[in-house]
mmCIF file of C-alpha atoms in Angstrom:
data_model
loop_
_atom_site.group_PDB
_atom_site.id
_atom_site.type_symbol
_atom_site.label_atom_id
_atom_site.label_comp_id
_atom_site.label_asym_id
_atom_site.label_seq_id
_atom_site.Cartn_x
_atom_site.Cartn_y
_atom_site.Cartn_z
ATOM 1 C CA MET A 1 0.000 0.000 0.000
ATOM 2 C CA THR A 2 1.455 3.353 -1.049
ATOM 3 C CA ARG A 3 1.928 6.472 1.067
ATOM 4 C CA GLU A 4 -0.665 8.181 -1.100
ATOM 5 C CA ALA A 5 -3.133 5.488 -0.125
ATOM 6 C CA ALA A 6 -2.321 6.001 3.553
ATOM 7 C CA ARG A 7 -3.283 9.658 3.224
ATOM 8 C CA THR A 8 -6.818 8.666 2.281
ATOM 9 C CA GLY A 9 -7.371 7.284 5.802
ATOM 10 C CA THR A 10 -9.025 10.422 7.160
ATOM 11 C CA GLY A 11 -11.506 10.794 4.293
ATOM 12 C CA PRO A 12 -14.259 8.379 5.433
ATOM 13 C CA THR A 13 -14.050 9.558 9.044
ATOM 14 C CA THR A 14 -14.339 13.167 7.886
ATOM 15 C CA LEU A 15 -17.580 12.329 6.085
ATOM 16 C CA VAL A 16 -18.899 10.657 9.223
ATOM 17 C CA ALA A 17 -17.928 13.665 11.359
ATOM 18 C CA VAL A 18 -19.680 16.080 8.989
ATOM 19 C CA GLU A 19 -22.726 13.794 9.114
ATOM 20 C CA GLN A 20 -23.040 14.500 12.839
ATOM 21 C CA LYS A 21 -23.829 18.136 12.042
ATOM 22 C CA LEU A 22 -27.189 17.088 10.619
ATOM 23 C CA PRO A 23 -30.294 16.428 12.718
ATOM 24 C CA ARG A 24 -30.365 12.819 13.935
ATOM 25 C CA ALA A 25 -33.298 11.934 11.671
ATOM 26 C CA GLU A 26 -31.211 12.857 8.603
ATOM 27 C CA ARG A 27 -28.080 10.908 9.545
ATOM 28 C CA ILE A 28 -27.093 7.642 7.959
ATOM 29 C CA VAL A 29 -24.429 7.026 10.613
ATOM 30 C CA ASP A 30 -24.319 8.147 14.260
ATOM 31 C CA ASP A 31 -20.770 8.510 15.582
ATOM 32 C CA ALA A 32 -19.994 11.017 18.308
ATOM 33 C CA LEU A 33 -16.281 10.101 18.308
ATOM 34 C CA ALA A 34 -15.470 10.724 14.644
ATOM 35 C CA ALA A 35 -14.437 14.373 14.953
ATOM 36 C CA ALA A 36 -12.050 13.656 17.844
ATOM 37 C CA PHE A 37 -10.032 11.261 15.662
ATOM 38 C CA LEU A 38 -9.400 13.847 12.919
ATOM 39 C CA PRO A 39 -6.417 16.236 12.513
ATOM 40 C CA ALA A 40 -6.539 19.573 14.318
ATOM 41 C CA ALA A 41 -7.358 21.567 11.176
ATOM 42 C CA ALA A 42 -10.345 19.345 10.410
ATOM 43 C CA ARG A 43 -11.564 19.615 14.001
ATOM 44 C CA ALA A 44 -11.312 23.395 13.854
ATOM 45 C CA PHE A 45 -13.343 23.477 10.645
ATOM 46 C CA LEU A 46 -15.977 21.152 12.092
ATOM 47 C CA ALA A 47 -16.327 23.374 15.147
ATOM 48 C CA CYS A 48 -17.549 26.132 12.815
ATOM 49 C CA CYS A 49 -19.587 23.845 10.571
ATOM 50 C CA GLY A 50 -23.354 23.728 10.901
ATOM 51 C CA PRO A 51 -26.134 21.842 9.089
ATOM 52 C CA ARG A 52 -26.175 24.282 6.173
ATOM 53 C CA ILE A 53 -22.464 23.841 5.422
ATOM 54 C CA ALA A 54 -22.730 20.099 5.935
ATOM 55 C CA ARG A 55 -25.514 19.852 3.351
ATOM 56 C CA TRP A 56 -23.552 22.037 0.918
ATOM 57 C CA MET A 57 -20.506 19.749 1.253
ATOM 58 C CA MET A 58 -22.651 16.696 0.638
ATOM 59 C CA GLN A 59 -24.257 18.221 -2.449
ATOM 60 C CA ALA A 60 -20.923 19.423 -3.863
ATOM 61 C CA THR A 61 -19.397 15.977 -3.411
ATOM 62 C CA GLU A 62 -22.427 14.318 -5.002
ATOM 63 C CA ARG A 63 -22.094 16.529 -8.078
ATOM 64 C CA LYS A 64 -18.382 15.794 -8.566
ATOM 65 C CA TYR A 65 -18.277 12.187 -7.366
ATOM 66 C CA PRO A 66 -21.789 10.749 -7.679
ATOM 67 C CA GLY A 67 -22.549 8.198 -4.985
ATOM 68 C CA LEU A 68 -19.301 8.637 -3.050
ATOM 69 C CA TRP A 69 -20.767 10.318 0.040
ATOM 70 C CA GLY A 70 -23.775 8.058 0.268
ATOM 71 C CA GLY A 71 -21.768 4.948 -0.586
ATOM 72 C CA MET A 72 -19.181 5.464 2.136
ATOM 73 C CA LEU A 73 -21.784 6.153 4.786
ATOM 74 C CA CYS A 74 -23.981 3.228 3.740
ATOM 75 C CA ARG A 75 -21.116 0.753 3.871
ATOM 76 C CA LYS A 76 -20.211 1.980 7.360
ATOM 77 C CA ARG A 77 -23.799 1.619 8.557
ATOM 78 C CA TYR A 78 -24.006 -1.854 7.046
ATOM 79 C CA ILE A 79 -20.792 -3.031 8.709
ATOM 80 C CA ASP A 80 -21.859 -1.466 12.023
ATOM 81 C CA GLU A 81 -25.078 -3.459 11.928
ATOM 82 C CA ALA A 82 -23.290 -6.673 10.977
ATOM 83 C CA LEU A 83 -20.854 -6.238 13.864
ATOM 84 C CA GLN A 84 -23.726 -5.701 16.304
ATOM 85 C CA ASP A 85 -25.699 -8.709 15.038
ATOM 86 C CA ALA A 86 -26.584 -10.566 18.215
ATOM 87 C CA SER A 87 -27.327 -13.756 16.261
ATOM 88 C CA ALA A 88 -23.652 -14.089 15.356
ATOM 89 C CA PRO A 89 -21.632 -13.407 18.539
ATOM 90 C CA VAL A 90 -17.888 -12.988 18.154
ATOM 91 C CA GLU A 91 -14.974 -12.898 20.588
ATOM 92 C CA ALA A 92 -12.684 -10.387 18.898
ATOM 93 C CA LEU A 93 -12.566 -7.588 16.337
ATOM 94 C CA VAL A 94 -9.730 -7.240 13.812
ATOM 95 C CA ASN A 95 -9.808 -4.191 11.546
ATOM 96 C CA LEU A 96 -7.472 -4.594 8.563
ATOM 97 C CA GLY A 97 -6.638 -1.065 7.434
ATOM 98 C CA ALA A 98 -8.541 0.696 10.194
ATOM 99 C CA GLY A 99 -7.546 4.253 9.328
ATOM 100 C CA PHE A 100 -9.306 6.563 11.784
ATOM 101 C CA ASP A 101 -12.359 4.365 12.242
ATOM 102 C CA THR A 102 -13.957 4.587 15.695
ATOM 103 C CA ARG A 103 -15.790 1.243 16.000
ATOM 104 C CA ALA A 104 -13.377 -0.314 18.498
ATOM 105 C CA PHE A 105 -13.752 2.695 20.790
ATOM 106 C CA ARG A 106 -17.530 3.129 20.835
ATOM 107 C CA PRO A 107 -19.626 1.760 23.692
ATOM 108 C CA GLY A 108 -20.998 -1.710 22.952
ATOM 109 C CA ARG A 109 -24.667 -2.511 22.587
ATOM 110 C CA GLU A 110 -24.733 -4.657 25.723
ATOM 111 C CA PRO A 111 -23.215 -3.880 29.137
ATOM 112 C CA GLY A 112 -20.103 -5.783 30.036
ATOM 113 C CA PRO A 113 -16.462 -5.951 28.935
ATOM 114 C CA ALA A 114 -15.613 -4.291 25.618
ATOM 115 C CA LEU A 115 -14.830 -6.565 22.679
ATOM 116 C CA PRO A 116 -11.045 -7.116 22.387
ATOM 117 C CA ALA A 117 -9.927 -5.322 19.236
ATOM 118 C CA TRP A 118 -6.840 -5.165 17.047
ATOM 119 C CA GLU A 119 -6.476 -2.350 14.522
ATOM 120 C CA LEU A 120 -3.886 -2.663 11.759
ATOM 121 C CA ASP A 121 -2.668 0.077 9.456
ATOM 122 C CA GLN A 122 0.441 1.741 8.115
ATOM 123 C CA PRO A 123 2.781 3.069 10.831
ATOM 124 C CA ALA A 124 2.083 6.743 10.069
ATOM 125 C CA ASN A 125 -1.659 6.266 10.492
ATOM 126 C CA ILE A 126 -1.255 4.140 13.614
ATOM 127 C CA GLU A 127 0.943 6.711 15.340
ATOM 128 C CA ALA A 128 -1.381 9.568 14.414
ATOM 129 C CA LYS A 129 -4.338 7.602 15.719
ATOM 130 C CA ARG A 130 -2.505 6.692 18.910
ATOM 131 C CA ARG A 131 -1.984 10.399 19.635
ATOM 132 C CA ARG A 132 -5.586 11.321 18.941
ATOM 133 C CA VAL A 133 -6.972 8.417 20.963
ATOM 134 C CA ALA A 134 -4.720 9.355 23.879
ATOM 135 C CA ALA A 135 -5.862 12.972 23.629
ATOM 136 C CA ARG A 136 -9.496 11.853 23.715
ATOM 137 C CA PHE A 137 -9.318 9.126 26.378
ATOM 138 C CA GLY A 138 -6.073 9.872 28.257
ATOM 139 C CA ASN A 139 -4.535 6.689 26.841
ATOM 140 C CA VAL A 140 -5.376 3.874 24.446
ATOM 141 C CA PRO A 141 -8.112 1.751 26.071
ATOM 142 C CA VAL A 142 -6.811 -1.569 27.339
ATOM 143 C CA HIS A 143 -9.082 -3.616 25.066
ATOM 144 C CA VAL A 144 -7.596 -2.093 21.892
ATOM 145 C CA ARG A 145 -4.249 -2.888 20.269
ATOM 146 C CA LEU A 146 -2.957 -0.545 17.559
ATOM 147 C CA VAL A 147 -0.716 -2.556 15.236
ATOM 148 C CA PRO A 148 1.557 -0.881 12.646
ATOM 149 C CA ILE A 149 2.084 -2.941 9.498
ATOM 150 C CA ASP A 150 2.917 -2.747 5.796
ATOM 151 C CA PHE A 151 0.352 -5.099 4.264
ATOM 152 C CA GLU A 152 2.466 -5.625 1.163
ATOM 153 C CA HIS A 153 5.653 -6.640 2.975
ATOM 154 C CA GLU A 154 4.862 -7.834 6.523
ATOM 155 C CA PRO A 155 2.945 -10.943 7.655
ATOM 156 C CA ILE A 156 -0.341 -10.178 9.368
ATOM 157 C CA ALA A 157 -0.305 -13.296 11.532
ATOM 158 C CA ALA A 158 3.052 -12.432 13.093
ATOM 159 C CA ALA A 159 2.090 -8.808 13.729
ATOM 160 C CA LEU A 160 -1.122 -9.853 15.471
ATOM 161 C CA ALA A 161 0.496 -12.667 17.462
ATOM 162 C CA MET A 162 3.011 -10.212 18.897
ATOM 163 C CA GLN A 163 0.054 -8.188 20.184
ATOM 164 C CA GLY A 164 -1.667 -11.143 21.845
ATOM 165 C CA TYR A 165 -4.206 -12.124 19.205
ATOM 166 C CA GLU A 166 -5.149 -15.828 19.159
ATOM 167 C CA ARG A 167 -6.495 -17.408 15.989
ATOM 168 C CA THR A 168 -8.869 -19.600 17.984
ATOM 169 C CA ARG A 169 -11.019 -16.548 18.758
ATOM 170 C CA ARG A 170 -14.182 -16.300 16.682
ATOM 171 C CA THR A 171 -13.448 -12.943 15.091
ATOM 172 C CA PHE A 172 -15.226 -10.225 13.164
ATOM 173 C CA PHE A 173 -12.788 -9.021 10.493
ATOM 174 C CA ILE A 174 -13.292 -5.649 8.828
ATOM 175 C CA TRP A 175 -11.545 -5.034 5.507
ATOM 176 C CA GLU A 176 -13.190 -1.774 4.518
ATOM 177 C CA GLY A 177 -11.955 0.550 1.778
ATOM 178 C CA VAL A 178 -8.624 -1.272 1.518
ATOM 179 C CA THR A 179 -8.516 -3.951 -1.188
ATOM 180 C CA GLN A 180 -8.439 -1.507 -4.100
ATOM 181 C CA TYR A 181 -5.200 0.002 -2.787
ATOM 182 C CA LEU A 182 -3.352 -3.336 -2.723
ATOM 183 C CA ASP A 183 -1.869 -5.450 -5.482
ATOM 184 C CA GLU A 184 -3.365 -8.873 -6.143
ATOM 185 C CA ALA A 185 -0.533 -10.707 -4.400
ATOM 186 C CA SER A 186 -1.151 -8.758 -1.184
ATOM 187 C CA VAL A 187 -4.895 -9.370 -1.376
ATOM 188 C CA ARG A 188 -4.282 -13.106 -1.702
ATOM 189 C CA THR A 189 -1.708 -13.054 1.105
ATOM 190 C CA THR A 190 -4.297 -11.429 3.357
ATOM 191 C CA LEU A 191 -6.821 -14.078 2.339
ATOM 192 C CA ASP A 192 -4.247 -16.760 3.164
ATOM 193 C CA PHE A 193 -4.163 -15.315 6.672
ATOM 194 C CA LEU A 194 -7.956 -15.159 6.830
ATOM 195 C CA SER A 195 -8.162 -18.803 5.770
ATOM 196 C CA THR A 196 -6.790 -19.704 9.212
ATOM 197 C CA ALA A 197 -9.561 -17.873 11.081
ATOM 198 C CA ALA A 198 -11.738 -19.765 13.529
ATOM 199 C CA PRO A 199 -14.913 -21.283 12.050
ATOM 200 C CA GLY A 200 -17.869 -18.990 12.593
ATOM 201 C CA SER A 201 -15.731 -15.873 12.165
ATOM 202 C CA ARG A 202 -17.189 -13.189 9.940
ATOM 203 C CA LEU A 203 -15.649 -10.898 7.353
ATOM 204 C CA ALA A 204 -17.015 -7.585 6.077
ATOM 205 C CA LEU A 205 -15.064 -6.427 3.046
ATOM 206 C CA THR A 206 -15.473 -3.841 0.331
ATOM 207 C CA TYR A 207 -14.077 -3.891 -3.176
ATOM 208 C CA VAL A 208 -14.079 -1.834 -6.369
ATOM 209 C CA ARG A 209 -15.431 -3.465 -9.498
ATOM 210 C CA GLN A 210 -12.820 -4.777 -11.911
ATOM 211 C CA ASP A 211 -14.586 -3.407 -14.981
ATOM 212 C CA PHE A 212 -14.333 0.094 -13.477
ATOM 213 C CA LEU A 213 -10.581 -0.216 -12.904
ATOM 214 C CA GLU A 214 -10.172 -1.433 -16.490
ATOM 215 C CA GLY A 215 -12.152 1.535 -17.785
ATOM 216 C CA ARG A 216 -14.784 -0.688 -19.427
ATOM 217 C CA GLU A 217 -17.633 0.743 -17.321
ATOM 218 C CA LEU A 218 -17.326 4.027 -15.423
ATOM 219 C CA TYR A 219 -20.713 3.862 -13.666
ATOM 220 C CA GLY A 220 -21.300 7.566 -14.119
ATOM 221 C CA ALA A 221 -18.133 8.466 -12.197
ATOM 222 C CA PRO A 222 -15.487 9.531 -14.731
ATOM 223 C CA ALA A 223 -13.969 12.017 -12.269
ATOM 224 C CA MET A 224 -13.281 9.219 -9.795
ATOM 225 C CA TYR A 225 -11.700 7.111 -12.536
ATOM 226 C CA ARG A 226 -9.430 9.956 -13.597
ATOM 227 C CA ARG A 227 -8.381 10.733 -10.024
ATOM 228 C CA PHE A 228 -7.853 7.315 -8.474
ATOM 229 C CA VAL A 229 -6.973 5.174 -11.496
ATOM 230 C CA GLU A 230 -5.366 7.417 -14.131
ATOM 231 C CA GLN A 231 -3.772 10.268 -12.179
ATOM 232 C CA GLN A 232 -2.899 8.992 -8.693
ATOM 233 C CA ARG A 233 -2.859 5.324 -9.772
ATOM 234 C CA ILE A 234 -3.645 4.174 -6.258
ATOM 235 C CA TRP A 235 -6.644 1.982 -7.079
ATOM 236 C CA ARG A 236 -5.059 -1.221 -8.369
ATOM 237 C CA PHE A 237 -7.177 -4.247 -7.517
ATOM 238 C CA GLY A 238 -10.770 -5.058 -8.332
ATOM 239 C CA LEU A 239 -13.230 -7.936 -8.391
ATOM 240 C CA ASP A 240 -16.234 -9.084 -10.401
ATOM 241 C CA PRO A 241 -19.425 -9.452 -8.330
ATOM 242 C CA GLN A 242 -20.397 -12.560 -10.293
ATOM 243 C CA THR A 243 -17.184 -14.405 -9.485
ATOM 244 C CA LEU A 244 -16.687 -13.107 -5.942
ATOM 245 C CA PRO A 245 -18.121 -16.199 -4.157
ATOM 246 C CA ALA A 246 -15.787 -18.454 -6.148
ATOM 247 C CA PHE A 247 -12.882 -16.124 -5.379
ATOM 248 C CA LEU A 248 -13.437 -16.391 -1.614
ATOM 249 C CA ALA A 249 -14.404 -20.070 -1.444
ATOM 250 C CA PRO A 250 -10.878 -21.578 -1.668
ATOM 251 C CA TYR A 251 -9.953 -19.569 1.426
ATOM 252 C CA GLY A 252 -12.833 -21.058 3.419
ATOM 253 C CA TRP A 253 -15.249 -18.126 3.258
ATOM 254 C CA ARG A 254 -18.904 -18.371 2.250
ATOM 255 C CA VAL A 255 -20.805 -15.269 1.162
ATOM 256 C CA LEU A 256 -23.761 -14.525 3.443
ATOM 257 C CA ASP A 257 -24.864 -11.206 1.980
ATOM 258 C CA HIS A 258 -23.810 -9.167 -1.044
ATOM 259 C CA PRO A 259 -26.254 -6.245 -1.224
ATOM 260 C CA GLU A 260 -26.748 -4.203 -4.365
ATOM 261 C CA PRO A 261 -26.154 -0.429 -4.124
ATOM 262 C CA GLU A 262 -29.886 0.107 -4.710
ATOM 263 C CA ALA A 263 -30.598 -1.943 -1.602
ATOM 264 C CA PHE A 264 -28.375 0.379 0.432
ATOM 265 C CA GLU A 265 -30.250 3.373 -0.955
ATOM 266 C CA ARG A 266 -33.618 1.912 0.062
ATOM 267 C CA ARG A 267 -32.424 0.737 3.462
ATOM 268 C CA TYR A 268 -30.303 3.650 4.633
ATOM 269 C CA ILE A 269 -30.736 6.731 2.439
ATOM 270 C CA ALA A 270 -34.464 6.791 1.675
ATOM 271 C CA PRO A 271 -35.510 7.046 5.372
ATOM 272 C CA THR A 272 -33.442 10.243 5.719
ATOM 273 C CA GLY A 273 -35.211 12.001 2.851
ATOM 274 C CA ARG A 274 -31.861 13.081 1.389
ATOM 275 C CA SER A 275 -31.067 13.256 -2.325
ATOM 276 C CA LEU A 276 -28.060 10.941 -2.194
ATOM 277 C CA THR A 277 -27.117 7.920 -4.257
ATOM 278 C CA CYS A 278 -24.881 4.952 -3.514
ATOM 279 C CA MET A 279 -22.002 4.429 -5.954
ATOM 280 C CA PRO A 280 -22.374 1.196 -7.968
ATOM 281 C CA LEU A 281 -18.641 0.914 -8.630
ATOM 282 C CA GLU A 282 -17.981 -0.286 -5.056
ATOM 283 C CA ARG A 283 -19.623 -3.261 -3.353
ATOM 284 C CA CYS A 284 -19.771 -4.552 0.209
ATOM 285 C CA VAL A 285 -19.818 -8.216 1.217
ATOM 286 C CA LEU A 286 -20.464 -10.140 4.419
ATOM 287 C CA ALA A 287 -18.942 -13.634 4.570
ATOM 288 C CA GLN A 288 -18.540 -16.379 7.153
ATOM 289 C CA ARG A 289 -15.644 -18.715 7.792
ATOM 290 C CA VAL A 290 -16.828 -22.276 7.358
ATOM 291 C CA ALA A 291 -15.402 -25.332 9.096
ATOM 292 C CA HIS A 292 -13.066 -27.547 7.097
ATOM 293 C CA GLY A 293 -15.209 -29.560 4.777
ATOM 294 C CA GLY A 294 -18.167 -27.215 5.347
ATOM 295 C CA SER A 295 -20.217 -25.495 2.676
#
C-alpha cells in the first residue's frame, strides 16, 4: 500500500464527522467520536460547521463524485449493523486497514467488557491515531491494540500474534476501503491469513469493481476514474461481483450477503429524505468462515 493510499485514511471519518452536524433523523451514521479522531485543522473546521455547510458539502461531493458520500456512509452503517448482530456473537474484532475508524472505541450494545480489538494500518496512520486516541481518552483503552504494518511486505499473523491475538477466537474481520489500494498478491496473502480464522468468524469487506478499474464501465463516475486510477494510480485491484463467491471459497469463506447499491439506498438513504445515491462501482460483502469440509 502506497503512502498516497495512507493519506486517504481520514476521508471516510471526515464524512462521518460532517454527518453529525445534521439532525439525527437525517443521519445515515451516528458517531460522536469521529471528529475527535481527525487532525486539528479538520476539528477546527468542524467546530464552525453547521447543518447548512454540511448539506452544501454533501451536495458538492455528489455533483463531482456521484454516490461517493452516500456509498461510504452506507457501507459503514451496514458493517456497524453486521458487527452488532446478536445472532452471530464474536470474541474479537480485527480491523485490517482501520484508518481513523472509531468502531473499536464506541460503547458496545450490551453492558459488560468491551470486545477485544486489534487495529492494523500503516505506521504513520497508527501513530497519528494513537496520539488522537490518547488525547481523547487519556490513553489507548486496554481492550484495543494498535498494530503498525505494511500489508504488502509484513505478515499479518506475526504482527497480530506479537500483540496477543489468538487465531482460535471467533473474530469479526473488517476489511473496509482497503482492497483496491493493494496489489493482487497482497490481497491473496491477506486471504491466506484469513483462511486460518476460527470457524464462525465473519468478514465484512469492500471492493471496487474490476470493470471500473479497467475503464470498461465508469458507472457515471469519470472524475473518480481519472483521479484514483489514471492520475494517482492508487486503485489497483478489483473484483467481479459474479465471481466473488468463487474467489473467496478456496480460502474457506462463504458469502452470506452481497447487497446491491440500490438496496443500500432503500435501506439507509431513503428514510433520511436526502437526495443521495450509492455508488455502484464499489460493493460490500459479508462472509462467514466455514469449518473444514463445510459449505
